[in-house]
Structure formats: C-alpha cells, structure tokens
Coordinates of C-alpha atoms in Angstrom, one line a residue:
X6 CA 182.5 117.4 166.7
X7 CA 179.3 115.6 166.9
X8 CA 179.9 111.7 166.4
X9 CA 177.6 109.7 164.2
X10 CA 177.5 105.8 164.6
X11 CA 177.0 103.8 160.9
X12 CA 175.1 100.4 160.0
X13 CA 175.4 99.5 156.5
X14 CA 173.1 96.3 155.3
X15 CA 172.9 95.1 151.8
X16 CA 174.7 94.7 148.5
X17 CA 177.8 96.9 147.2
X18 CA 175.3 99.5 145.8
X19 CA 173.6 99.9 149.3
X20 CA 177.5 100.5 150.3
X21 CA 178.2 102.7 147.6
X22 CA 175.5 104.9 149.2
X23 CA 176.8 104.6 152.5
X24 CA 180.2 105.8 151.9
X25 CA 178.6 108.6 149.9
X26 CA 176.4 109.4 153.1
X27 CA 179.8 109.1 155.3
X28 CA 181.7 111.6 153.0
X29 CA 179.1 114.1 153.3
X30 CA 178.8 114.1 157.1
X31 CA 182.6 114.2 157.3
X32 CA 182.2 117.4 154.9
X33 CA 180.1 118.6 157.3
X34 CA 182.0 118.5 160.2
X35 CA 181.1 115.2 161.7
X36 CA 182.8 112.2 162.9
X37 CA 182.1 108.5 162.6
X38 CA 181.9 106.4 165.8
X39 CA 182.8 102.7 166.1
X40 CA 180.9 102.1 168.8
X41 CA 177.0 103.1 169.8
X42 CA 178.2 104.5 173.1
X43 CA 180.4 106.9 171.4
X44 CA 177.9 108.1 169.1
X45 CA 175.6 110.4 169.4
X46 CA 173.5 109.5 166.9
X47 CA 172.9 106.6 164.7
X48 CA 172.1 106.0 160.9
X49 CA 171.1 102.2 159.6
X50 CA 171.0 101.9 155.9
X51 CA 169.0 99.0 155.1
X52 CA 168.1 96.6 152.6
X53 CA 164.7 95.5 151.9
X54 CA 165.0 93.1 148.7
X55 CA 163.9 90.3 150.1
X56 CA 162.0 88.7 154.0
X57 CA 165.1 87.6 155.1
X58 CA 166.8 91.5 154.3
X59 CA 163.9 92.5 155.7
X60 CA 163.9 91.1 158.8
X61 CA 168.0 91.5 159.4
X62 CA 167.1 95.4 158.9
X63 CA 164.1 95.4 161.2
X64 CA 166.6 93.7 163.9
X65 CA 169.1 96.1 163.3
X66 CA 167.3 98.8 163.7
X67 CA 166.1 97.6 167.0
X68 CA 169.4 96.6 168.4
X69 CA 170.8 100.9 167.5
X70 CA 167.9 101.9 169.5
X71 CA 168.6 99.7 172.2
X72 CA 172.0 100.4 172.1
X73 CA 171.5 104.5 171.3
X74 CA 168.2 105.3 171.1
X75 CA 168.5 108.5 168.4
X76 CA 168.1 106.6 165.3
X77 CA 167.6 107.7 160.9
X78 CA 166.5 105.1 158.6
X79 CA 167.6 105.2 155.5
X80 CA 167.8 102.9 152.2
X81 CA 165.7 100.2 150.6
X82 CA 163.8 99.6 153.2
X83 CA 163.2 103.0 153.7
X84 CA 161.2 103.3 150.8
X85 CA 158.5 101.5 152.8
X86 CA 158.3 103.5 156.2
X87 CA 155.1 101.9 157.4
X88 CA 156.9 98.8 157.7
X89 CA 159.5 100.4 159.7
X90 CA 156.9 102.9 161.9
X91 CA 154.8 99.5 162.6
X92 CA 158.3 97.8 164.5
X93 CA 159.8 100.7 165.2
X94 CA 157.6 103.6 166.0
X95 CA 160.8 105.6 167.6
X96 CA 162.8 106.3 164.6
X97 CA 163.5 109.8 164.4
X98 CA 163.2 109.9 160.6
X99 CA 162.7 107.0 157.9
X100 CA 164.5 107.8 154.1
X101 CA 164.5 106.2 150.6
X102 CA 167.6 104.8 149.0
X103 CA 169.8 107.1 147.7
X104 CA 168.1 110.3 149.8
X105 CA 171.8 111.7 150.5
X106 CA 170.1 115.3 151.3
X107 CA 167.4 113.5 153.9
X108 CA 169.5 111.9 155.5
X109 CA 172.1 114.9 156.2
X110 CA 168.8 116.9 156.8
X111 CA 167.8 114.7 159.6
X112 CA 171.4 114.2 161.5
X113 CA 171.8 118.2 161.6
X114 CA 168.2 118.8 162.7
X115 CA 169.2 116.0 166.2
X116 CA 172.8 116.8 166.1
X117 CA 173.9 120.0 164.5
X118 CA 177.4 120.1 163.3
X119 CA 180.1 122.2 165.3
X120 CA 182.6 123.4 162.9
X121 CA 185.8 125.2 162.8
X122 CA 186.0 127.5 159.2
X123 CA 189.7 128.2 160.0
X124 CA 190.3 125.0 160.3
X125 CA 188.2 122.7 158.7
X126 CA 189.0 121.6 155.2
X127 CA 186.9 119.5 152.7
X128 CA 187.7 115.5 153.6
X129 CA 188.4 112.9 150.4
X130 CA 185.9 110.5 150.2
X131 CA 185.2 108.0 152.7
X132 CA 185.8 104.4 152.0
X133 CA 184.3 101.5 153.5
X134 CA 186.6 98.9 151.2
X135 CA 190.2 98.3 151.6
X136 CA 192.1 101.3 150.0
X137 CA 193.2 98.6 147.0
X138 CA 189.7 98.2 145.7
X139 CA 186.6 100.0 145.3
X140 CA 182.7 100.4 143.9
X141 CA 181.7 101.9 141.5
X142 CA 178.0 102.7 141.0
X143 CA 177.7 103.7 137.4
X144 CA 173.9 103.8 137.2
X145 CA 170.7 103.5 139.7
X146 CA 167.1 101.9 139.2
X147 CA 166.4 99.2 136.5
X148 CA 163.9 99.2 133.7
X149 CA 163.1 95.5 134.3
X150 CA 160.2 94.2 135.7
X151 CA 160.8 90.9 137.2
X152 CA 158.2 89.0 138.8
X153 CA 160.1 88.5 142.1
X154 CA 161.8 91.9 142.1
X155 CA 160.6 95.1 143.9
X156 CA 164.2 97.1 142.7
X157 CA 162.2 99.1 140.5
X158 CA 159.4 100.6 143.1
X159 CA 162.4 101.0 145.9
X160 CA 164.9 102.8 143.5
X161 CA 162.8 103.6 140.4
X162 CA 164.1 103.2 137.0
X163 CA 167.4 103.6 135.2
X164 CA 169.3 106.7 135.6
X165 CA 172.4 106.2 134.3
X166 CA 175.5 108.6 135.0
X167 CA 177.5 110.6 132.5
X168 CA 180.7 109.4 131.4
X169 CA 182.7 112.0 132.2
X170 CA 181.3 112.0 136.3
X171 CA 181.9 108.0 136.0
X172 CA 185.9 108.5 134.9
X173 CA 186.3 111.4 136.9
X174 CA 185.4 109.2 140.0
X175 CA 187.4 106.5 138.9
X176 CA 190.2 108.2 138.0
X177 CA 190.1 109.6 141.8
X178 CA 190.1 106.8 143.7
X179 CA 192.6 105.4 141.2
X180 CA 194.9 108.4 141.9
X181 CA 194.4 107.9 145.8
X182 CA 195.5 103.9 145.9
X183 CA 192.3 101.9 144.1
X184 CA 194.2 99.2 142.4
X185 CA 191.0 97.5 141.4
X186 CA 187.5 99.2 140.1
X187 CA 184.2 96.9 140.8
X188 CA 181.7 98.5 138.5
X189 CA 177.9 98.1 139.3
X190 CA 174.6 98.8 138.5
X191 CA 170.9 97.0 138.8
X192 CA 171.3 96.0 135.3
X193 CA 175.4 97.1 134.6
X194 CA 175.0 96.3 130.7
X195 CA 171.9 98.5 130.4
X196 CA 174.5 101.5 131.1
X197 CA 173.5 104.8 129.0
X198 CA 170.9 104.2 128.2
X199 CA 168.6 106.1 129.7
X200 CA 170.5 108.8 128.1
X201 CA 170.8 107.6 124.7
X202 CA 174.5 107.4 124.9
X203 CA 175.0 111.3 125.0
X204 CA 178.6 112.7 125.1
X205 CA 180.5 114.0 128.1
X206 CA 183.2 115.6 129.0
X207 CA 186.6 114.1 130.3
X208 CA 189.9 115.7 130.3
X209 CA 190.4 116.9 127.0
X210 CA 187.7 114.9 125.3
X211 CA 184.2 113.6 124.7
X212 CA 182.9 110.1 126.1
X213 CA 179.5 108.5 124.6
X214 CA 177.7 107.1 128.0
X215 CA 178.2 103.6 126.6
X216 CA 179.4 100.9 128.3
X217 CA 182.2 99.9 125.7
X218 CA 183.3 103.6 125.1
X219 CA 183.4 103.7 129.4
X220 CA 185.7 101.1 129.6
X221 CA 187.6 101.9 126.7
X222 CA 188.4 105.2 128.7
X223 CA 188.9 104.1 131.9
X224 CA 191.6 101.2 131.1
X225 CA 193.8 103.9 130.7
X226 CA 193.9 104.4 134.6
X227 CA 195.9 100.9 134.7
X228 CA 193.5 99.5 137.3
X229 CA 191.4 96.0 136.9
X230 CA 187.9 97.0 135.9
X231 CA 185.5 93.9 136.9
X232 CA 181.6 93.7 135.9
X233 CA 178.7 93.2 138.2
X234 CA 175.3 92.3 137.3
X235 CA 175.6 92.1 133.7
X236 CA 172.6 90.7 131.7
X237 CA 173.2 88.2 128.8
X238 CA 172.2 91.2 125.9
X239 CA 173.6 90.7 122.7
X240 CA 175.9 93.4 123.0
X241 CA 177.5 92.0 125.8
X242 CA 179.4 90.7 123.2
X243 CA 180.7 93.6 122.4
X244 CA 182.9 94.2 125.2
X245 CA 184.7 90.8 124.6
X246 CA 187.4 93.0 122.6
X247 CA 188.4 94.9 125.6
X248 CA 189.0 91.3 127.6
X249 CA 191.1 90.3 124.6
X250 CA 193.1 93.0 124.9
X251 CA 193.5 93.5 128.4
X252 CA 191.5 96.6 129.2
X253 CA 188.7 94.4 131.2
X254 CA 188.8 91.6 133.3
X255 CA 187.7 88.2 131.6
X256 CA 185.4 87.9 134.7
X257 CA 181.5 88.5 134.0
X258 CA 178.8 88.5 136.6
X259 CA 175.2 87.3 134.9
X260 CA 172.6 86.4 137.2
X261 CA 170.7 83.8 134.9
X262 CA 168.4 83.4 137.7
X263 CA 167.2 79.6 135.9
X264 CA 167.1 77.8 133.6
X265 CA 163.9 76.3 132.4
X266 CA 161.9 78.4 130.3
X267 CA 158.8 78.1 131.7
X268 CA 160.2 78.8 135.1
X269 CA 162.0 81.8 133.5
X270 CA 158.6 83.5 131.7
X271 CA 157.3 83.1 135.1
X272 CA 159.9 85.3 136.1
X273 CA 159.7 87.9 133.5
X274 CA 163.4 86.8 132.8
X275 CA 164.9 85.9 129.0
X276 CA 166.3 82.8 128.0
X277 CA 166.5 79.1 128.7
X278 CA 168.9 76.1 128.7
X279 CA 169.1 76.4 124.8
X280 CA 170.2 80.3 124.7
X281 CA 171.8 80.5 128.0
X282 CA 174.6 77.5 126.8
X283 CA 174.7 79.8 123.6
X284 CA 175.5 82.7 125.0
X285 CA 178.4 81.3 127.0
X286 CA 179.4 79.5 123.9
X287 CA 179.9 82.8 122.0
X288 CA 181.5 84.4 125.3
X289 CA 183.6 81.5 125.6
X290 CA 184.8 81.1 121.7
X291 CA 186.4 84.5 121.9
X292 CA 187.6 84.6 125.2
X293 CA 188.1 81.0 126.2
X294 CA 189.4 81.4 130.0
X295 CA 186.5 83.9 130.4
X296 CA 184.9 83.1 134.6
X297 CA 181.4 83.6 134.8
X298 CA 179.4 83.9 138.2
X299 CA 176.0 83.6 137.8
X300 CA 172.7 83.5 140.8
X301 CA 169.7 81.4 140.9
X302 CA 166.7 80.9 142.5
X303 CA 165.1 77.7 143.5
X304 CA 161.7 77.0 144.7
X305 CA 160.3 79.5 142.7
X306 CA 156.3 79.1 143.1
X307 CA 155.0 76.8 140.5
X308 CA 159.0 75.1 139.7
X309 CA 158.6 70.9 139.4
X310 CA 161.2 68.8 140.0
X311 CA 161.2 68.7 136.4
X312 CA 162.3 72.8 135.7
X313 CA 164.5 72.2 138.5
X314 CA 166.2 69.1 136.8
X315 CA 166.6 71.1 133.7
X316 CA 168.5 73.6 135.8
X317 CA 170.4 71.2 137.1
X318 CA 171.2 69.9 133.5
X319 CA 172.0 73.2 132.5
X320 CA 175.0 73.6 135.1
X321 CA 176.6 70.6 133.8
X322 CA 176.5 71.7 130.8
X323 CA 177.5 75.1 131.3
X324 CA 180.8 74.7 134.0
X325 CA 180.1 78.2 135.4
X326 CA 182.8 79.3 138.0
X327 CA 181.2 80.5 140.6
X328 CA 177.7 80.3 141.6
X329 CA 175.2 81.7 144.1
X330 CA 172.1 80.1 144.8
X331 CA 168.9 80.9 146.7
X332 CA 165.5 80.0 148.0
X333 CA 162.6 81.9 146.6
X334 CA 161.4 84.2 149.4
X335 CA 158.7 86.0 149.2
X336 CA 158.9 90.2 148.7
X337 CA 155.9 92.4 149.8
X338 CA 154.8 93.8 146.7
X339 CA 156.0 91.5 144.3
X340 CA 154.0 89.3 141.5
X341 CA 155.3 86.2 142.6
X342 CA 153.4 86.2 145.7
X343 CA 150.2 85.8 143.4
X344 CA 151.6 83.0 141.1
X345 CA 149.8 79.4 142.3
X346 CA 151.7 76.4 143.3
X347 CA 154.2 78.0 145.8
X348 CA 156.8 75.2 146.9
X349 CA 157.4 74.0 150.6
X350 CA 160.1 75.4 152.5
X351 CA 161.8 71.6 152.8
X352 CA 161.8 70.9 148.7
X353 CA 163.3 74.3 148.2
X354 CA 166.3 73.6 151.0
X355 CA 167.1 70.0 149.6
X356 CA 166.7 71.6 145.8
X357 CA 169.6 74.0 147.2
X358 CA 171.4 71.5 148.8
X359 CA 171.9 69.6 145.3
X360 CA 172.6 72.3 143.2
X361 CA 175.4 73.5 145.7
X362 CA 177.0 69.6 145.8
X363 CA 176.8 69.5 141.9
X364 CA 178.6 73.4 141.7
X365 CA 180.8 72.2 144.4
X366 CA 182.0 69.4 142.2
X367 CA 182.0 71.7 138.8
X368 CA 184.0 74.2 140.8
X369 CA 186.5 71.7 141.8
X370 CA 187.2 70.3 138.7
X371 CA 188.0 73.8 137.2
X372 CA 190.1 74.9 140.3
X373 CA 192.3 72.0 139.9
X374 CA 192.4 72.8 136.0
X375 CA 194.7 75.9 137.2
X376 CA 197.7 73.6 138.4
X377 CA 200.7 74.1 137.4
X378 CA 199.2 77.4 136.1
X379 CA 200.5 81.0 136.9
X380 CA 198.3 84.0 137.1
X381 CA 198.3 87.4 138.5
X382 CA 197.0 88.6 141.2
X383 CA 195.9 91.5 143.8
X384 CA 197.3 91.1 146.8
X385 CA 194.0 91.6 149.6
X386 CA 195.3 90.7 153.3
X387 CA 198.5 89.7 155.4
X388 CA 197.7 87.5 157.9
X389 CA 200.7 86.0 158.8
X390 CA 204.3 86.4 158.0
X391 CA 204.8 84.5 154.6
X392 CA 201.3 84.1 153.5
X393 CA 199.0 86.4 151.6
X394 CA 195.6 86.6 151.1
X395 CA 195.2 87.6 147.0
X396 CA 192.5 87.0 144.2
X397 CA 193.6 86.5 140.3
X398 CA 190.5 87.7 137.4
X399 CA 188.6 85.1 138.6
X400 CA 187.5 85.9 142.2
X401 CA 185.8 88.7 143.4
X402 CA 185.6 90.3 146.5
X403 CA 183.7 88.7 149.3
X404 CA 181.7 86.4 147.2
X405 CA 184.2 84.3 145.3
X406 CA 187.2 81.8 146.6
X407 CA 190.7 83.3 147.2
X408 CA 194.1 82.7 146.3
X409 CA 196.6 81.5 149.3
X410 CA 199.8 82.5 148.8
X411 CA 203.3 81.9 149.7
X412 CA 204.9 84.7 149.9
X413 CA 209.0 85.7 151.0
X414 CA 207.4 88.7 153.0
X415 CA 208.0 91.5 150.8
X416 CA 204.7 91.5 149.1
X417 CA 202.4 94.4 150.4
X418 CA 198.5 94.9 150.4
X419 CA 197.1 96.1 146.9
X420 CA 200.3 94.9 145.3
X421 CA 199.7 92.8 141.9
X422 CA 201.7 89.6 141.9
X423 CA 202.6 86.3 139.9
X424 CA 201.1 83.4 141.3
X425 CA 202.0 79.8 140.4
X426 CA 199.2 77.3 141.7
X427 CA 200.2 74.5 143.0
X428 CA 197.1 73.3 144.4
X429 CA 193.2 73.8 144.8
X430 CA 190.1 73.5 146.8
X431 CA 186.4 73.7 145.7
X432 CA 186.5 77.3 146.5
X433 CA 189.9 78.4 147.1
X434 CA 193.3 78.4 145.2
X435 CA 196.9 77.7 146.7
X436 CA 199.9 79.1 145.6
X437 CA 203.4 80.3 145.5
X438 CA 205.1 83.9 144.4
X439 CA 207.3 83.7 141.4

C-alpha cells in the first residue's frame, strides 16, 4: 500500500478536515505513516489565520520537504498559493481548505493507490482525538466581516449542514465509543441558517437545521454535547433550557474579543462592557453554574490604555472561567492593517501580561469555589497507577485546566465518574473518586 505521512496545523475545524482527508485515503487504499522516512509522500494542512500561523505553516512545510521531499499543501493557507510558491516553489500541489477531492486528486496522481478488491473493505472514519471524544463541524465559512479576520476570503461564507447528516455523524461516532461531542463552527450559534432552518431527515423523523432543534435530537445519544465559538445573539438564550435540563453542557465558548466599544466598532464586533455583563447576567440568572471561556485581543491598532482598562474592568466584573488572550498580529488581507495608531509590540506583551495575572487570580478564586464540591467527570488519560487525568463541564479539551484525580485503579479512559474536589489551582482541579 502506498504510505502517506500527515501534518495537521490549526484549530479543531482544520482537524476535522484532516481526519476527513485521512478517512478518504484509507478508503482508498492508503496508509498513514508516523514517520517522513516511511512515507512516501506527505500532506501538511495549514493554517493561515494569523503571521504567527503563518509562519509555523511556512516552517512546516519546509521541514516535510527536507525530510521527504514529495509534498501537497492543503488548508487555510492554501487558499493563498503565492504565498506558499514564493517559500516553497517545490510543492507538488497547493489546496484550499476543505478541498477533500484536491487533495486525494493530487496523492493518486504522485502515488497511485495499490489495492486489493477481494480484500479491501471500506475503513470507519479516522480519528485524530482520543476514541472518548470527538469534533464535530456542523457548519463551514462565516457571514461576519470582522476587521482583523480573513475566515471569510479562506473558507467563504456560511454553509451550514443538514440536520439529519449532523446526527447521523454523531450518532456514529457515539455508537463507536465518543463519550463526548465538541460541536463547532466559525460562528456555531449562526447554525441553519444559511438554510433557513429547512427539515431533514433522521431516523424516523424530520429535524429543522436549528441549533436548539440539533441539540434537542442529539441528547438522546447520552453523550456530553459542548459549544464552540458561540456568539452572544439573543437566541443564545434559547438553548439555556436544554442546560437546565441536562441535554447540553452548561459550558459556553463566546469569543468577546474586548470590551470597549470603541475598540469593538473598530473591530466590526457587537457589544461593550454594558451588554457583554448583560448578557452573562441573563446566561447566568437561569443557569447560575454556567462556565464561559471567552478570547481577546490586545493591542489592537488604535487601543489606549484607556479601552484596554475598560477591558480590564470588564473581567472583574464579569468572573469568566476561562480565558484566552492574544496580541493583535497582523493578517494579509485584513482591514486592520489600514486602521492608524497601530500599538508597539512591548505595550501589547505587558497589556497581556496584566490581563493574564488579573484572569489568573479570577480563575483562582472560582477554582477554589469548587471545594468540598463533587462533580462528574470524563475520564481523559491514565498516567499512573491511581491517578487519572479527567475534565468535569467546565474544561474543555486542550485549552482549559483538568481535573486530577484519585483514583482505586478501576476507572478506565472515557469512563464518566464522580469527583469530589478537595483542592485547586489557577488552572487545574484536584480530586478524589466517590
């Protein structure tokens, strides 16, 4: 079988496509090699978001065809291959994001497959998460047009999925093992639409494309369903219900971005201090142990120490969970690099560095507010005898704390368990099995 080497950059929906790219090579015969000597050929799926991304693609690329020397491009990135051709002339083809056929195209043109009809059999779908837990892309592009963002020219706007191809998926990986269900989109609560809500099959029924209706359905799996990249719409509200009553995680993803208003219409972003803190009010009147993650950016051009003190103001005020922040970078292509007053590179790393200490301390205080507290949670890793690695509603994968447990060592991986906290970090929780 011809072996094919894979580097996936990005965010989960740049994995998503990856293991969809993987799945379709192993339909087609292939097999996936862990190392570049092994391989015969290589794909690097990139990210191109922002200079940094950029840059870590670029370098990637150049290390496979160091390493290999037969080499497809494909992703974000690849939606501007004169940026690639100028470092990397070499390539043997450069695709867009989400160019599944391309890409396949391009590996069986170098390498075609060597296949066995008697014995070959369609594969399942390739993973690159722990069996346990899973992404799920429910729609691509986004509609918005922010001022820093260049989502929309890389992956065009919202397509949303039908609700029957969304459950059937879930309901897949849910029947193979998935004990948790990481839904994501550019814009998650813009979901349907695109396609005005219309009706589509699953099972023995019709689901409106809707993100309530969705999730409504898909509870009945008996997996956790968390949200990604949810923005702070009205109708958010809406799926408060389903927290309430179990179907959804009380754990919401909104990147906020900032805070100050003037900072914010320089973004093409809604809100300020005033309707973000009543947003979370509402959110946090109906489902009062709801964890909210949000992102923001510092050092956007034209932000005084002034807008960044009202952001800082607003995270006192707010006592988010979880938060990521970073410096504003400029993106080729994006408004921003026009806007005047663009802020050194020094202000915008001390600006991060306070933000960070003041979340450190928010995050602490609300860790140690779980004490004495017991929660459920996933079990993710084993990495000694008697302790577990787990996550309750409030963390998610990769970007959140964990829960340290203490286990009698019969808990397994993907297992759900009762934790009782006994202590807790800035980031990270502590705890016993009950």
């Amino acid at each position: 079988m011809g072996k094919v080497g894979f580097v996936s950059l990005g965010c989960p929906k740049a994995l998503v496509d990856s293991e969809q790219i993987l799945s379709r090579l192993k339909a087609l015969g292939y097999e996936t090699s862990p190392t570049y000597e092994e391989a015969e050929l290589v794909v690097v799926n990139t990210c191109g978001f922002i200079t940094p991304a950029v840059e870590e693609s670029l370098e990637a690329i150049g290390e496979a065809l160091r390493e290999n020397g037969k080499v497809v491009v494909t992703g974000c990135l690849g939606a501007r291959p004169e940026v690639i051709k100028a470092r990397h002339p070499e390539v043997l083809e450069v695709t867009g994001p989400g160019e599944v056929d391309r890409v396949l195209e391009a590996v069986q043109r170098v390498l075609p497959p060597r296949r066995d009809p008697f014995l070959d059999l369609v594969p399942p779908q390739v993973k690159l998460t722990p069996r346990h837990y899973a992404y799920l892309k429910i729609a691509e592009g986004c509609n918005h047009r922010c001022s820093f963002c260049i989502i929309p020219q890389l992956r065009g706007g919202l397509r949303s999925r039908d609700a029957g191809e969304v459950l059937a998926e879930a309901a897949r990986l849910a029947a193979t093992g998935t004990r948790e269900l990481l839904l994501i989109a550019q814009d998650t609560s813009a979901y349907g639409v695109d396609l005005h809500h219309r009706e589509s099959f699953w099972k023995d029924r019709l689901v409106r494309a809707h993100l309530v209706d969705l999730l409504s359905a898909m509870a009945e799996l008996g997996v956790w369903i968390r949200l990604h990249y949810v923005y702070p719409y009205p109708h958010v509200q809406d799926l408060l219900p389903l927290m309430a009553e179990g179907k959804l995680l009380p754990y919401l993803d909104v990147p906020f971005q900032h805070a100050s208003p003037r900072i914010l219409k320089a973004m093409r972003r809604p809100g300020g201090v005033e309707s973000h803190l009543r947003t979370l009010e509402a959110w946090r009147k109906e489902i009062p142990h709801l964890a909210v993650r949000s992102s923001f950016i510092v050092g956007f051009p034209g932000e005084t120490e002034e807008d960044f003190r009202l952001l800082l103001d607003f995270l006192k005020e707010a006592r988010l969970d979880w938060v990521g922040v970073f410096t504003y970078s400029e993106v080729e292509g994006a408004e921003a690099n026009a806007l005047p007053g663009h802020v050194p590179e020094e202000v915008k790393e001390e600006r991060k560095a306070r933000l960070l200490e003041l979340q450190q301390r928010i995050s602490l205080e609300k860790n140690r507010a779980l004490i004495g507290r017991t929660l459920e949670v996933l079990v993710d890793e084993l990495p000694e005898p008697g302790l577990a690695l787990a996550r309750s509603y409030r963390e998610s994968p990769g970007i959140d704390g964990v829960v340290h447990l203490e286990t009698d060592g019969t808990v397994r991986v993907g297992e759900r368990v009762r934790a009782r906290i006994r202590d807790a970090g800035p980031y990270d929780l502590y705890a016993v099995a009950e």
